[in-house]
Amino acid sequence: MDNVLSFSRGRVPLLISMPHPGTRLTPAVEAGLVDEARELADTDWHIPRLYDFAVEMGASVLAAQYSRYVVDLNRPSDDKPLYATATTGLYPDTLFDGRPLYREGMTPSKEERARYLAEVWTPYHRTLSEELARMKAEFGYALLWDAHSIRSLIPHLFEGRLPDFNLGTNAGASCAPELAERLQAVCAGVSNYSHVLNGRFKGGHITRHYGQPEQDVHAVQLELAQCNYMDESAPFGYREDLAGPTREVIRQLLQAFIDWGRERYGR
């Protein structure tokens, strides 16, 4: 399997991880999907476009090319559940709304899925781990921003409408508390957007595994409600009128992240 990820190295100790914008499918996955799944509704649509300014800010950017329907890069390799509530696993078998992802008898084989783990999941996490290690070696610390988006209304996963900006720090374990406070302050300063810290989305495997503030690696997940930058129904069009203001808030959050690191570590 080729072209499983895209990666660009930056000049500041901030890595932006994008595990779910991919739309590529393997033959086995594509052949087995139910018709309702073929529009790939559970994709984190347009995230690389939404964050394209981050390269100018000096951030490193890592983005997946394969769909989460192939293998979910934000789940642990042993597929242990991350949430006690409804969720999807390393190899999703259901859509976010709870409907089956595959036609009966058409789920990829264990051997096929083992290949996805080796050839899609592993290269992504190897790149992520190596880049964080490089940043620590060069700067003495590393900052990780895990960039996600999701439909604002999914009753199967959460009640009511999701807040606009959902910050996750693994209940405070993945970054310094003063950093979380700094990011919350940015969100609080924008009156036309709602936000929450460690609400329904506290951070997935990437935030939980790599966020080690005691080792000077600070990780934060942003789960963004998609109504703030795109149409939430097919064909899932990008809305520049919505995305422009939202991008500015994300820019402020990333700049606050970078500034905090420089203040904390002096470089």
Coordinates of N, CA, C and O in Angstrom, one line a residue, residues 75-83:
R75 N -7.0 5.0 17.3 CA -7.3 3.9 18.2 C -6.0 3.1 18.4 O -5.1 3.1 17.6
P76 N -5.9 2.5 19.6 CA -4.7 1.8 19.9 C -4.6 0.5 19.1 O -5.6 0.0 18.7
S77 N -3.4 0.0 18.9 CA -3.2 -1.2 18.0 C -3.9 -2.4 18.6 O -4.2 -3.4 17.9
D78 N -4.1 -2.5 19.9 CA -4.7 -3.6 20.5 C -6.2 -3.5 20.6 O -6.9 -4.3 21.1
D79 N -6.7 -2.3 20.1 CA -8.2 -2.1 19.9 C -8.9 -2.0 21.3 O -10.1 -2.3 21.3
K80 N -8.2 -1.7 22.3 CA -8.9 -1.5 23.6 C -9.9 -0.3 23.5 O -9.4 0.8 23.0
P81 N -11.1 -0.4 24.0 CA -12.0 0.7 23.9 C -11.5 2.0 24.7 O -10.9 1.9 25.7
L82 N -11.8 3.1 24.1 CA -11.4 4.4 24.7 C -12.5 5.1 25.4 O -12.2 5.9 26.3
Y83 N -13.7 4.8 25.1 CA -14.9 5.4 25.7 C -15.8 4.3 26.2 O -16.0 3.3 25.6

